[in-house]
Each structure stands twice: as structure tokens, then as C-alpha cells.
């Protein structure tokens, strides 16, 4: 029997992405896999059922998952969806491994082999599989658009008959994939952009996009590419210089997140109090608590006359391209192990081992076990 891959409609609130797009469906079929999809599972991503050549469509969740060997998902399955998973099946997706001990226990009770793409090792060979990066690019782009739409000023400089309009001033905090995309988007829209990152090595990337690096005089670079712990004096100097940059900005976009932990608070109440009247903060880290002390996840609030926006699930706002990127990440992760329509995984491979969350009824990822305990 050939390998059967199944994808159901995503049911999380506000989720419009899909884990299988017509392009990757065609590629999986070329490897000899059978494909099954819940009816209209791609509609919210603007992929219609007839777009999927060679895919069998099922009317509901149970029929979609029945007998499937591999389940492809975007978000973690709900309890009802876990109950519908075939026992012993392989599950791949953005599974939020640190979020729910109960979910891990439910997956293990059905002996699901689960791969969480958030755990993907950061090695060069895994770049094409890196869903956090691909979806981070979407999120950073959306942050730039949200900032421009909500800002009370033009982003670009304009010369009009009534005079010249100075461009808006944007500060981006965090120069990872999402931050760099936010910088690039704001620059394309014509804003004056500054950016800050605790890693001095990010300076070159920031400046290559035409933004000015905010130099606090403190470098957190440590051994092995990791940030080191700062002294109290260094933290104070860093905070004061960053506060000055925040106070001068019309827009602040924050993007700092730590997998499995609450987002670090970078914009304090005091910093907000020093900001311009009507300035805006777009907090991309709202889902994990927010980089601003006053962020309310999923809400737009006004505090000290500053607008603070805490958007959730930003990639889902552009589901067509976000789904295409994500589906390619899934294909690049899984396809090396499909041989003549059957699955042959090398469990010793560093990418496989590093991404593996659950297997044989147990949570096996070392860091997840440390954080979540036995599940």
C-alpha cells in the first residue's frame, strides 16, 4: 500500500492557512504518495478543490484521517482532532510544543509520532524547512503594513504645493527574520527607519537594508553565537539609550520572541510615557505576552496617548503566500524520507532527531521534557 498523506481543514479561530497547496500536492504525488484532503480545506487560502489534481477529497474530519499514515497540519490539533487521528500515525506541523501538557499526553495516548517544526535545528541544511522563518517573513511584512495603515503620518517624504511633508520615523526592535522583513517593508514605503538588536552582528544586516543601527554601546554577543548575560550597569545603559530612540519614533515595531518562554518586556511603562502623542506600537510578540508592558494580545489599546496594537496570527492575514511557503517547508522536511511511495525515515538524522516531539507513546524531545515535565 502506498503512503497516504492527509490534510484537514484548520479549525483554530482566525486560521486561514492550509498545510497542502496544489504545487506540493503534485510533488508528493510524483513521489508515489496518495493524497487525501478534507473538502474545501484550501478555500480560505484561495485554493479551490479543482486546483488539486490527483487529490481525493473527503466530506469530513473522520473520513479525511481514516487510515492515513501522515497528517500534515498548520496548527496543533484540538482534542477532538487528536481523537480522530489514526493510532500510530505521523503528525507534522507547528505544534506549539511548550503550550499544553494535556495535548502532549493525548498525542502519546494514541502513540502519535509528532514532529514540531518549531524545534527544527538551526543548521544550513534545514533552512528550506524552516517554517518559523517563512512565517516570520509574513509576520514582519504585515507589521510594516499595519504600522503604515495606523500611523497618523505619511511614511514617505512628499513634496506638495502646500509644502514638504517629512517622512515618518520608524524604530524596529529585533533584527531576526521578522524584524528584517519589517525594516525592508517600512523602507520600501519610504519611512525613515532605525533598528535595534542585542546582537552587534545584526548591525550589518540592518544597514544593508538602508536602516540606521541604534548603537547603545553595549554588545550582548557571547560564545557560540548566543547572547550573554549583561551586567546591571550594561542593562541600565542599554535601556536608557533605547528609550531615547523609542521617544523619538512615530512608530515602534517590536519582534523579539523566545520559543517556549514569555516574550521579553522591552518597552516599559516609563518608555511609553516618554513617547510622542499619537505614536503607535505594533507588538508582533503579542501572542507570547508582548514586548511592551502594556500590550493586550489581540487588542488595540491607548495608553498615555500612545496606540498599542497587539495583532495575533499575522501570517494568516496573507494566507495564500503564507500557505505556499509553509507547504514547501513541509515538503522539504518530509520528501527526503519518501522512497517509492513508502516512508523510510532515518531516525538518527540530526534534523529528524532535533524536530521529533513524541514517539512510541512518550515525549522524547529533551528540552520540551525539561520545560513540560512528564506527559
mmCIF file of C-alpha atoms in Angstrom:
data_model
loop_
_atom_site.group_PDB
_atom_site.id
_atom_site.type_symbol
_atom_site.label_atom_id
_atom_site.label_comp_id
_atom_site.label_asym_id
_atom_site.label_seq_id
_atom_site.Cartn_x
_atom_site.Cartn_y
_atom_site.Cartn_z
ATOM 1 C CA UNK A 1 0.000 0.000 0.000
ATOM 2 C CA UNK A 2 1.397 3.440 -0.905
ATOM 3 C CA UNK A 3 1.874 6.083 1.738
ATOM 4 C CA UNK A 4 -1.287 8.126 2.447
ATOM 5 C CA UNK A 5 -0.912 11.814 3.362
ATOM 6 C CA UNK A 6 -3.947 13.614 4.777
ATOM 7 C CA UNK A 7 -4.763 17.269 5.385
ATOM 8 C CA UNK A 8 -7.914 18.517 7.095
ATOM 9 C CA UNK A 9 -9.429 21.971 7.324
ATOM 10 C CA UNK A 10 -7.805 24.093 10.037
ATOM 11 C CA UNK A 11 -10.302 24.845 12.804
ATOM 12 C CA UNK A 12 -8.433 27.307 15.063
ATOM 13 C CA UNK A 13 -10.121 30.700 15.303
ATOM 14 C CA UNK A 14 -8.906 33.047 12.589
ATOM 15 C CA UNK A 15 -6.694 30.434 10.921
ATOM 16 C CA UNK A 16 -6.873 30.722 7.124
ATOM 17 C CA UNK A 17 -3.741 28.814 6.094
ATOM 18 C CA UNK A 18 -3.547 25.265 4.790
ATOM 19 C CA UNK A 19 -0.741 22.697 5.029
ATOM 20 C CA UNK A 20 -1.139 21.409 1.472
ATOM 21 C CA UNK A 21 -1.193 23.552 -1.671
ATOM 22 C CA UNK A 22 -1.626 22.385 -5.287
ATOM 23 C CA UNK A 23 2.090 22.666 -6.041
ATOM 24 C CA UNK A 24 3.229 20.460 -3.134
ATOM 25 C CA UNK A 25 0.354 18.031 -3.693
ATOM 26 C CA UNK A 26 1.673 17.457 -7.212
ATOM 27 C CA UNK A 27 5.198 16.921 -5.879
ATOM 28 C CA UNK A 28 4.097 14.438 -3.211
ATOM 29 C CA UNK A 29 2.089 12.524 -5.822
ATOM 30 C CA UNK A 30 5.198 12.320 -8.017
ATOM 31 C CA UNK A 31 6.950 10.546 -5.121
ATOM 32 C CA UNK A 32 4.246 7.870 -5.153
ATOM 33 C CA UNK A 33 2.171 9.095 -2.195
ATOM 34 C CA UNK A 34 -1.624 9.050 -2.095
ATOM 35 C CA UNK A 35 -3.200 12.338 -1.034
ATOM 36 C CA UNK A 36 -6.446 12.922 0.799
ATOM 37 C CA UNK A 37 -7.872 16.274 1.782
ATOM 38 C CA UNK A 38 -10.993 17.456 3.539
ATOM 39 C CA UNK A 39 -13.360 19.213 1.171
ATOM 40 C CA UNK A 40 -12.734 22.985 0.923
ATOM 41 C CA UNK A 41 -9.704 22.747 3.219
ATOM 42 C CA UNK A 42 -7.817 25.177 0.996
ATOM 43 C CA UNK A 43 -10.623 27.632 0.306
ATOM 44 C CA UNK A 44 -9.653 30.216 2.926
ATOM 45 C CA UNK A 45 -6.171 30.252 1.389
ATOM 46 C CA UNK A 46 -7.845 30.819 -2.016
ATOM 47 C CA UNK A 47 -7.118 27.302 -3.306
ATOM 48 C CA UNK A 48 -10.206 25.571 -4.666
ATOM 49 C CA UNK A 49 -10.700 21.810 -4.672
ATOM 50 C CA UNK A 50 -10.377 21.554 -8.508
ATOM 51 C CA UNK A 51 -6.921 23.163 -8.202
ATOM 52 C CA UNK A 52 -5.658 19.982 -6.529
ATOM 53 C CA UNK A 53 -5.037 17.492 -9.311
ATOM 54 C CA UNK A 54 -4.956 13.858 -8.191
ATOM 55 C CA UNK A 55 -6.126 14.529 -4.618
ATOM 56 C CA UNK A 56 -9.004 12.537 -3.111
ATOM 57 C CA UNK A 57 -11.479 14.688 -1.185
ATOM 58 C CA UNK A 58 -13.340 13.551 1.916
ATOM 59 C CA UNK A 59 -16.514 15.100 3.379
ATOM 60 C CA UNK A 60 -15.356 15.377 6.985
ATOM 61 C CA UNK A 61 -12.547 15.023 9.506
ATOM 62 C CA UNK A 62 -13.047 11.340 10.289
ATOM 63 C CA UNK A 63 -13.126 10.368 6.615
ATOM 64 C CA UNK A 64 -10.049 12.512 5.896
ATOM 65 C CA UNK A 65 -7.932 10.932 8.614
ATOM 66 C CA UNK A 66 -9.171 7.335 8.276
ATOM 67 C CA UNK A 67 -6.204 5.072 7.518
ATOM 68 C CA UNK A 68 -3.807 7.972 6.914
ATOM 69 C CA UNK A 69 -0.112 7.373 7.540
ATOM 70 C CA UNK A 70 0.959 11.030 7.695
ATOM 71 C CA UNK A 71 -1.068 14.038 8.834
ATOM 72 C CA UNK A 72 0.015 17.500 7.673
ATOM 73 C CA UNK A 73 -1.216 20.456 9.733
ATOM 74 C CA UNK A 74 -0.594 24.140 10.307
ATOM 75 C CA UNK A 75 -1.809 24.467 13.921
ATOM 76 C CA UNK A 76 -1.900 21.891 16.733
ATOM 77 C CA UNK A 77 -4.871 19.536 16.601
ATOM 78 C CA UNK A 78 -7.739 20.073 19.037
ATOM 79 C CA UNK A 79 -8.728 17.275 21.461
ATOM 80 C CA UNK A 80 -11.461 16.177 19.037
ATOM 81 C CA UNK A 81 -8.981 16.138 16.163
ATOM 82 C CA UNK A 82 -6.452 14.142 18.172
ATOM 83 C CA UNK A 83 -9.166 11.581 18.888
ATOM 84 C CA UNK A 84 -9.702 11.245 15.122
ATOM 85 C CA UNK A 85 -6.014 10.655 14.352
ATOM 86 C CA UNK A 86 -5.219 7.066 13.357
ATOM 87 C CA UNK A 87 -3.303 5.410 16.179
ATOM 88 C CA UNK A 88 0.410 5.344 15.397
ATOM 89 C CA UNK A 89 0.157 7.937 12.608
ATOM 90 C CA UNK A 90 2.853 10.521 11.937
ATOM 91 C CA UNK A 91 1.915 14.176 12.559
ATOM 92 C CA UNK A 92 3.862 17.202 11.275
ATOM 93 C CA UNK A 93 3.080 20.852 11.960
ATOM 94 C CA UNK A 94 3.580 23.919 14.097
ATOM 95 C CA UNK A 95 2.504 22.071 17.223
ATOM 96 C CA UNK A 96 3.323 24.651 19.946
ATOM 97 C CA UNK A 97 5.240 22.034 21.949
ATOM 98 C CA UNK A 98 5.529 24.157 25.094
ATOM 99 C CA UNK A 99 1.882 25.220 25.268
ATOM 100 C CA UNK A 100 -0.081 22.253 26.607
ATOM 101 C CA UNK A 101 0.909 19.259 28.707
ATOM 102 C CA UNK A 102 -2.561 17.825 28.123
ATOM 103 C CA UNK A 103 -2.107 17.896 24.361
ATOM 104 C CA UNK A 104 1.187 16.046 24.621
ATOM 105 C CA UNK A 105 -0.463 13.416 26.819
ATOM 106 C CA UNK A 106 -3.310 12.996 24.322
ATOM 107 C CA UNK A 107 -0.895 12.555 21.417
ATOM 108 C CA UNK A 108 1.090 9.994 23.387
ATOM 109 C CA UNK A 109 -2.066 8.128 24.364
ATOM 110 C CA UNK A 110 -2.644 7.498 20.647
ATOM 111 C CA UNK A 111 1.049 6.750 20.099
ATOM 112 C CA UNK A 112 1.361 9.548 17.550
ATOM 113 C CA UNK A 113 4.814 10.228 16.131
ATOM 114 C CA UNK A 114 4.823 14.030 16.202
ATOM 115 C CA UNK A 115 7.277 16.436 14.600
ATOM 116 C CA UNK A 116 7.075 20.054 15.775
ATOM 117 C CA UNK A 117 8.629 22.371 13.207
ATOM 118 C CA UNK A 118 9.332 24.945 15.926
ATOM 119 C CA UNK A 119 12.029 22.549 17.174
ATOM 120 C CA UNK A 120 13.827 22.346 13.820
ATOM 121 C CA UNK A 121 17.609 22.603 14.366
ATOM 122 C CA UNK A 122 19.124 25.818 13.000
ATOM 123 C CA UNK A 123 21.560 24.160 10.593
ATOM 124 C CA UNK A 124 22.157 25.173 6.987
ATOM 125 C CA UNK A 125 20.596 22.003 5.592
ATOM 126 C CA UNK A 126 17.333 22.810 7.375
ATOM 127 C CA UNK A 127 16.884 26.340 6.011
ATOM 128 C CA UNK A 128 14.417 25.258 3.333
ATOM 129 C CA UNK A 129 12.333 23.554 6.040
ATOM 130 C CA UNK A 130 12.325 26.473 8.475
ATOM 131 C CA UNK A 131 8.657 27.325 8.967
ATOM 132 C CA UNK A 132 9.386 29.839 11.724
ATOM 133 C CA UNK A 133 11.450 31.847 9.269
ATOM 134 C CA UNK A 134 8.992 31.618 6.374
ATOM 135 C CA UNK A 135 6.045 32.586 8.560
ATOM 136 C CA UNK A 136 8.166 35.208 10.318
ATOM 137 C CA UNK A 137 8.728 36.889 6.963
ATOM 138 C CA UNK A 138 4.959 37.087 6.506
ATOM 139 C CA UNK A 139 4.503 38.456 10.025
ATOM 140 C CA UNK A 140 7.190 41.125 9.622
ATOM 141 C CA UNK A 141 5.685 42.264 6.335
ATOM 142 C CA UNK A 142 2.251 42.517 7.909
ATOM 143 C CA UNK A 143 3.641 44.528 10.834
ATOM 144 C CA UNK A 144 5.002 47.097 8.403
ATOM 145 C CA UNK A 145 1.636 47.380 6.648
ATOM 146 C CA UNK A 146 -0.272 47.638 9.934
ATOM 147 C CA UNK A 147 2.083 50.366 11.122
ATOM 148 C CA UNK A 148 1.674 52.349 7.907
ATOM 149 C CA UNK A 149 -2.111 51.985 7.955
ATOM 150 C CA UNK A 150 -2.462 53.104 11.581
ATOM 151 C CA UNK A 151 0.205 55.814 11.605
ATOM 152 C CA UNK A 152 -1.142 59.377 11.537
ATOM 153 C CA UNK A 153 1.662 60.443 9.208
ATOM 154 C CA UNK A 154 2.760 59.610 5.671
ATOM 155 C CA UNK A 155 5.574 57.072 5.630
ATOM 156 C CA UNK A 156 7.359 58.617 2.616
ATOM 157 C CA UNK A 157 8.548 62.189 2.230
ATOM 158 C CA UNK A 158 6.153 64.094 -0.002
ATOM 159 C CA UNK A 159 6.652 67.349 -1.810
ATOM 160 C CA UNK A 160 3.325 69.068 -2.453
ATOM 161 C CA UNK A 161 2.092 72.514 -3.458
ATOM 162 C CA UNK A 162 1.404 73.114 0.215
ATOM 163 C CA UNK A 163 4.940 72.267 1.225
ATOM 164 C CA UNK A 164 7.159 69.293 2.006
ATOM 165 C CA UNK A 165 5.996 66.513 4.338
ATOM 166 C CA UNK A 166 8.749 64.863 6.338
ATOM 167 C CA UNK A 167 8.708 61.042 6.388
ATOM 168 C CA UNK A 168 7.512 59.127 9.434
ATOM 169 C CA UNK A 169 10.172 57.806 11.764
ATOM 170 C CA UNK A 170 10.047 54.054 12.444
ATOM 171 C CA UNK A 171 12.011 52.050 15.019
ATOM 172 C CA UNK A 172 12.143 48.265 14.636
ATOM 173 C CA UNK A 173 13.301 46.327 17.690
ATOM 174 C CA UNK A 174 14.687 42.887 16.877
ATOM 175 C CA UNK A 175 16.507 42.038 13.647
ATOM 176 C CA UNK A 176 15.616 38.400 13.168
ATOM 177 C CA UNK A 177 13.767 37.273 10.054
ATOM 178 C CA UNK A 178 10.550 39.086 11.019
ATOM 179 C CA UNK A 179 12.354 42.253 12.081
ATOM 180 C CA UNK A 180 14.384 42.418 8.884
ATOM 181 C CA UNK A 181 11.235 41.996 6.808
ATOM 182 C CA UNK A 182 9.551 44.768 8.802
ATOM 183 C CA UNK A 183 12.569 47.012 8.178
ATOM 184 C CA UNK A 184 12.545 46.263 4.451
ATOM 185 C CA UNK A 185 8.796 46.861 4.180
ATOM 186 C CA UNK A 186 8.902 50.195 6.016
ATOM 187 C CA UNK A 187 11.865 51.313 3.904
ATOM 188 C CA UNK A 188 10.021 50.409 0.697
ATOM 189 C CA UNK A 189 7.121 52.537 1.922
ATOM 190 C CA UNK A 190 9.516 55.460 2.341
ATOM 191 C CA UNK A 191 9.835 55.794 6.105
ATOM 192 C CA UNK A 192 12.987 56.789 7.983
ATOM 193 C CA UNK A 193 13.889 53.520 9.679
ATOM 194 C CA UNK A 194 16.093 52.772 12.659
ATOM 195 C CA UNK A 195 16.536 49.324 14.132
ATOM 196 C CA UNK A 196 17.990 47.735 17.230
ATOM 197 C CA UNK A 197 19.115 44.242 18.164
ATOM 198 C CA UNK A 198 21.073 42.988 21.176
ATOM 199 C CA UNK A 199 23.437 41.227 18.778
ATOM 200 C CA UNK A 200 26.069 43.551 17.376
ATOM 201 C CA UNK A 201 26.389 41.139 14.445
ATOM 202 C CA UNK A 202 22.911 42.259 13.301
ATOM 203 C CA UNK A 203 24.233 45.728 12.516
ATOM 204 C CA UNK A 204 25.463 44.765 9.057
ATOM 205 C CA UNK A 205 22.116 43.203 8.119
ATOM 206 C CA UNK A 206 20.196 46.239 9.372
ATOM 207 C CA UNK A 207 22.392 48.692 7.487
ATOM 208 C CA UNK A 208 22.280 46.579 4.320
ATOM 209 C CA UNK A 209 18.541 47.307 4.181
ATOM 210 C CA UNK A 210 19.137 51.030 4.412
ATOM 211 C CA UNK A 211 18.178 51.429 8.076
ATOM 212 C CA UNK A 212 20.214 53.087 10.797
ATOM 213 C CA UNK A 213 21.501 50.858 13.592
ATOM 214 C CA UNK A 214 20.712 52.104 17.102
ATOM 215 C CA UNK A 215 24.027 51.691 18.904
ATOM 216 C CA UNK A 216 23.549 51.500 22.666
ATOM 217 C CA UNK A 217 27.254 50.925 23.235
ATOM 218 C CA UNK A 218 26.509 47.510 24.726
ATOM 219 C CA UNK A 219 27.028 44.202 22.929
ATOM 220 C CA UNK A 220 25.332 41.041 24.185
ATOM 221 C CA UNK A 221 27.231 38.767 21.804
ATOM 222 C CA UNK A 222 28.601 35.722 23.607
ATOM 223 C CA UNK A 223 30.270 32.427 22.796
ATOM 224 C CA UNK A 224 28.815 30.241 20.078
ATOM 225 C CA UNK A 225 26.594 32.987 18.691
ATOM 226 C CA UNK A 226 24.438 33.155 21.816
ATOM 227 C CA UNK A 227 23.682 36.326 23.754
ATOM 228 C CA UNK A 228 25.479 36.672 27.063
ATOM 229 C CA UNK A 229 24.024 37.949 30.326
ATOM 230 C CA UNK A 230 24.509 41.699 30.752
ATOM 231 C CA UNK A 231 25.652 43.347 33.951
ATOM 232 C CA UNK A 232 23.300 45.701 35.795
ATOM 233 C CA UNK A 233 25.295 48.697 34.549
ATOM 234 C CA UNK A 234 25.161 47.474 30.955
ATOM 235 C CA UNK A 235 21.414 46.884 31.189
ATOM 236 C CA UNK A 236 20.849 50.391 32.542
ATOM 237 C CA UNK A 237 22.944 51.989 29.781
ATOM 238 C CA UNK A 238 21.232 49.904 27.123
ATOM 239 C CA UNK A 239 17.738 50.754 28.401
ATOM 240 C CA UNK A 240 18.367 54.495 28.577
ATOM 241 C CA UNK A 241 19.749 54.780 25.043
ATOM 242 C CA UNK A 242 16.987 52.602 23.644
ATOM 243 C CA UNK A 243 14.399 54.708 25.499
ATOM 244 C CA UNK A 244 15.649 57.819 23.702
ATOM 245 C CA UNK A 245 15.196 56.130 20.318
ATOM 246 C CA UNK A 246 11.709 54.973 21.306
ATOM 247 C CA UNK A 247 10.765 58.508 22.397
ATOM 248 C CA UNK A 248 11.761 59.951 19.005
ATOM 249 C CA UNK A 249 9.837 57.404 16.927
ATOM 250 C CA UNK A 250 6.410 57.838 15.357
ATOM 251 C CA UNK A 251 6.121 54.052 15.061
ATOM 252 C CA UNK A 252 7.778 51.277 17.067
ATOM 253 C CA UNK A 253 7.604 47.681 15.799
ATOM 254 C CA UNK A 254 8.754 45.020 18.259
ATOM 255 C CA UNK A 255 9.591 41.470 17.143
ATOM 256 C CA UNK A 256 11.552 39.824 19.991
ATOM 257 C CA UNK A 257 10.339 36.350 20.954
ATOM 258 C CA UNK A 258 11.858 33.358 22.772
ATOM 259 C CA UNK A 259 10.500 29.891 21.864
ATOM 260 C CA UNK A 260 8.765 28.287 24.821
ATOM 261 C CA UNK A 261 9.004 31.390 27.011
ATOM 262 C CA UNK A 262 7.183 34.638 27.587
ATOM 263 C CA UNK A 263 8.347 37.398 25.261
ATOM 264 C CA UNK A 264 10.835 39.755 26.948
ATOM 265 C CA UNK A 265 9.418 43.112 28.017
ATOM 266 C CA UNK A 266 11.478 45.718 26.163
ATOM 267 C CA UNK A 267 9.136 48.729 26.096
ATOM 268 C CA UNK A 268 8.390 49.620 29.708
ATOM 269 C CA UNK A 269 5.578 51.801 31.057
ATOM 270 C CA UNK A 270 8.111 54.589 31.525
ATOM 271 C CA UNK A 271 9.212 54.357 27.874
ATOM 272 C CA UNK A 272 5.598 54.542 26.708
ATOM 273 C CA UNK A 273 5.153 57.640 28.861
ATOM 274 C CA UNK A 274 8.018 59.351 27.015
ATOM 275 C CA UNK A 275 6.671 58.611 23.520
ATOM 276 C CA UNK A 276 5.116 61.162 21.180
ATOM 277 C CA UNK A 277 1.419 61.950 21.438
ATOM 278 C CA UNK A 278 -0.370 59.646 18.971
ATOM 279 C CA UNK A 279 2.638 57.380 18.355
ATOM 280 C CA UNK A 280 1.950 53.716 17.676
ATOM 281 C CA UNK A 281 3.493 50.451 18.851
ATOM 282 C CA UNK A 282 2.902 47.324 16.757
ATOM 283 C CA UNK A 283 3.842 44.414 19.014
ATOM 284 C CA UNK A 284 4.484 41.308 16.926
ATOM 285 C CA UNK A 285 5.249 39.338 20.098
ATOM 286 C CA UNK A 286 1.692 39.793 21.416
ATOM 287 C CA UNK A 287 0.936 36.059 21.124
ATOM 288 C CA UNK A 288 3.585 35.278 23.754
ATOM 289 C CA UNK A 289 2.761 38.166 26.069
ATOM 290 C CA UNK A 290 4.208 41.107 24.166
ATOM 291 C CA UNK A 291 7.410 43.150 24.147
ATOM 292 C CA UNK A 292 5.515 46.151 25.515
ATOM 293 C CA UNK A 293 4.412 46.055 29.134
ATOM 294 C CA UNK A 294 1.006 47.480 28.156
ATOM 295 C CA UNK A 295 0.230 45.204 25.192
ATOM 296 C CA UNK A 296 -3.114 43.400 25.287
ATOM 297 C CA UNK A 297 -2.923 40.376 22.925
ATOM 298 C CA UNK A 298 -5.428 40.680 20.117
ATOM 299 C CA UNK A 299 -6.451 44.196 21.122
ATOM 300 C CA UNK A 300 -5.753 47.794 20.167
ATOM 301 C CA UNK A 301 -5.422 49.916 23.294
ATOM 302 C CA UNK A 302 -4.483 53.503 24.027
ATOM 303 C CA UNK A 303 -2.210 54.186 26.992
ATOM 304 C CA UNK A 304 -0.548 57.509 27.799
ATOM 305 C CA UNK A 305 -1.896 58.748 24.440
ATOM 306 C CA UNK A 306 0.097 56.028 22.637
ATOM 307 C CA UNK A 307 -1.665 53.473 20.415
ATOM 308 C CA UNK A 308 -0.565 49.916 21.233
ATOM 309 C CA UNK A 309 -1.585 47.207 18.766
ATOM 310 C CA UNK A 310 -1.198 43.521 19.664
ATOM 311 C CA UNK A 311 -2.041 41.536 16.493
ATOM 312 C CA UNK A 312 -2.329 37.751 16.553
ATOM 313 C CA UNK A 313 -1.527 35.154 13.872
ATOM 314 C CA UNK A 314 -0.144 37.646 11.404
ATOM 315 C CA UNK A 315 0.772 35.105 8.667
ATOM 316 C CA UNK A 316 -2.889 34.114 8.416
ATOM 317 C CA UNK A 317 -3.664 37.628 7.153
ATOM 318 C CA UNK A 318 -1.947 36.721 3.871
ATOM 319 C CA UNK A 319 -2.914 33.040 3.678
ATOM 320 C CA UNK A 320 -2.159 32.358 0.023
ATOM 321 C CA UNK A 321 1.563 33.082 0.099
ATOM 322 C CA UNK A 322 1.909 32.051 3.754
ATOM 323 C CA UNK A 323 0.405 28.653 2.883
ATOM 324 C CA UNK A 324 2.624 28.261 -0.171
ATOM 325 C CA UNK A 325 5.748 28.931 1.872
ATOM 326 C CA UNK A 326 4.645 26.704 4.737
ATOM 327 C CA UNK A 327 3.613 23.835 2.471
ATOM 328 C CA UNK A 328 7.048 23.957 0.819
ATOM 329 C CA UNK A 329 8.649 23.770 4.283
ATOM 330 C CA UNK A 330 6.628 20.621 4.978
ATOM 331 C CA UNK A 331 7.528 19.104 1.618
ATOM 332 C CA UNK A 332 11.232 19.807 2.090
ATOM 333 C CA UNK A 333 11.110 18.230 5.546
ATOM 334 C CA UNK A 334 9.234 15.075 4.586
ATOM 335 C CA UNK A 335 10.146 14.339 0.972
ATOM 336 C CA UNK A 336 13.713 13.039 1.593
ATOM 337 C CA UNK A 337 12.188 10.127 3.525
ATOM 338 C CA UNK A 338 9.664 9.045 0.890
ATOM 339 C CA UNK A 339 11.067 6.280 -1.292
ATOM 340 C CA UNK A 340 8.889 4.697 -3.997
ATOM 341 C CA UNK A 341 5.705 5.700 -2.205
ATOM 342 C CA UNK A 342 6.776 4.398 1.218
ATOM 343 C CA UNK A 343 8.165 6.174 4.268
ATOM 344 C CA UNK A 344 11.732 5.331 5.294
ATOM 345 C CA UNK A 345 12.875 7.753 7.995
ATOM 346 C CA UNK A 346 16.460 7.790 9.261
ATOM 347 C CA UNK A 347 15.815 8.387 12.961
ATOM 348 C CA UNK A 348 19.486 9.199 13.552
ATOM 349 C CA UNK A 349 19.407 12.186 11.168
ATOM 350 C CA UNK A 350 20.073 15.389 13.122
ATOM 351 C CA UNK A 351 17.090 17.212 11.662
ATOM 352 C CA UNK A 352 14.727 14.313 12.328
ATOM 353 C CA UNK A 353 16.050 13.796 15.858
ATOM 354 C CA UNK A 354 16.015 17.508 16.657
ATOM 355 C CA UNK A 355 12.435 18.053 15.494
ATOM 356 C CA UNK A 356 10.930 14.865 16.943
ATOM 357 C CA UNK A 357 8.499 15.701 19.742
ATOM 358 C CA UNK A 358 6.698 12.427 20.501
ATOM 359 C CA UNK A 359 7.264 8.794 19.583
ATOM 360 C CA UNK A 360 6.094 5.382 20.844
ATOM 361 C CA UNK A 361 3.778 6.884 23.429
ATOM 362 C CA UNK A 362 6.269 9.266 25.044
ATOM 363 C CA UNK A 363 7.520 12.828 24.733
ATOM 364 C CA UNK A 364 11.110 12.430 23.554
ATOM 365 C CA UNK A 365 12.421 15.959 22.957
ATOM 366 C CA UNK A 366 14.843 16.735 25.784
ATOM 367 C CA UNK A 367 14.126 20.454 26.151
ATOM 368 C CA UNK A 368 10.348 20.002 25.949
ATOM 369 C CA UNK A 369 10.537 17.343 28.652
ATOM 370 C CA UNK A 370 12.544 19.711 30.841
ATOM 371 C CA UNK A 371 10.014 22.501 30.409
ATOM 372 C CA UNK A 372 6.796 20.472 30.436
ATOM 373 C CA UNK A 373 7.751 17.524 32.631
ATOM 374 C CA UNK A 374 6.408 14.040 32.003
ATOM 375 C CA UNK A 375 3.475 13.993 29.609
#
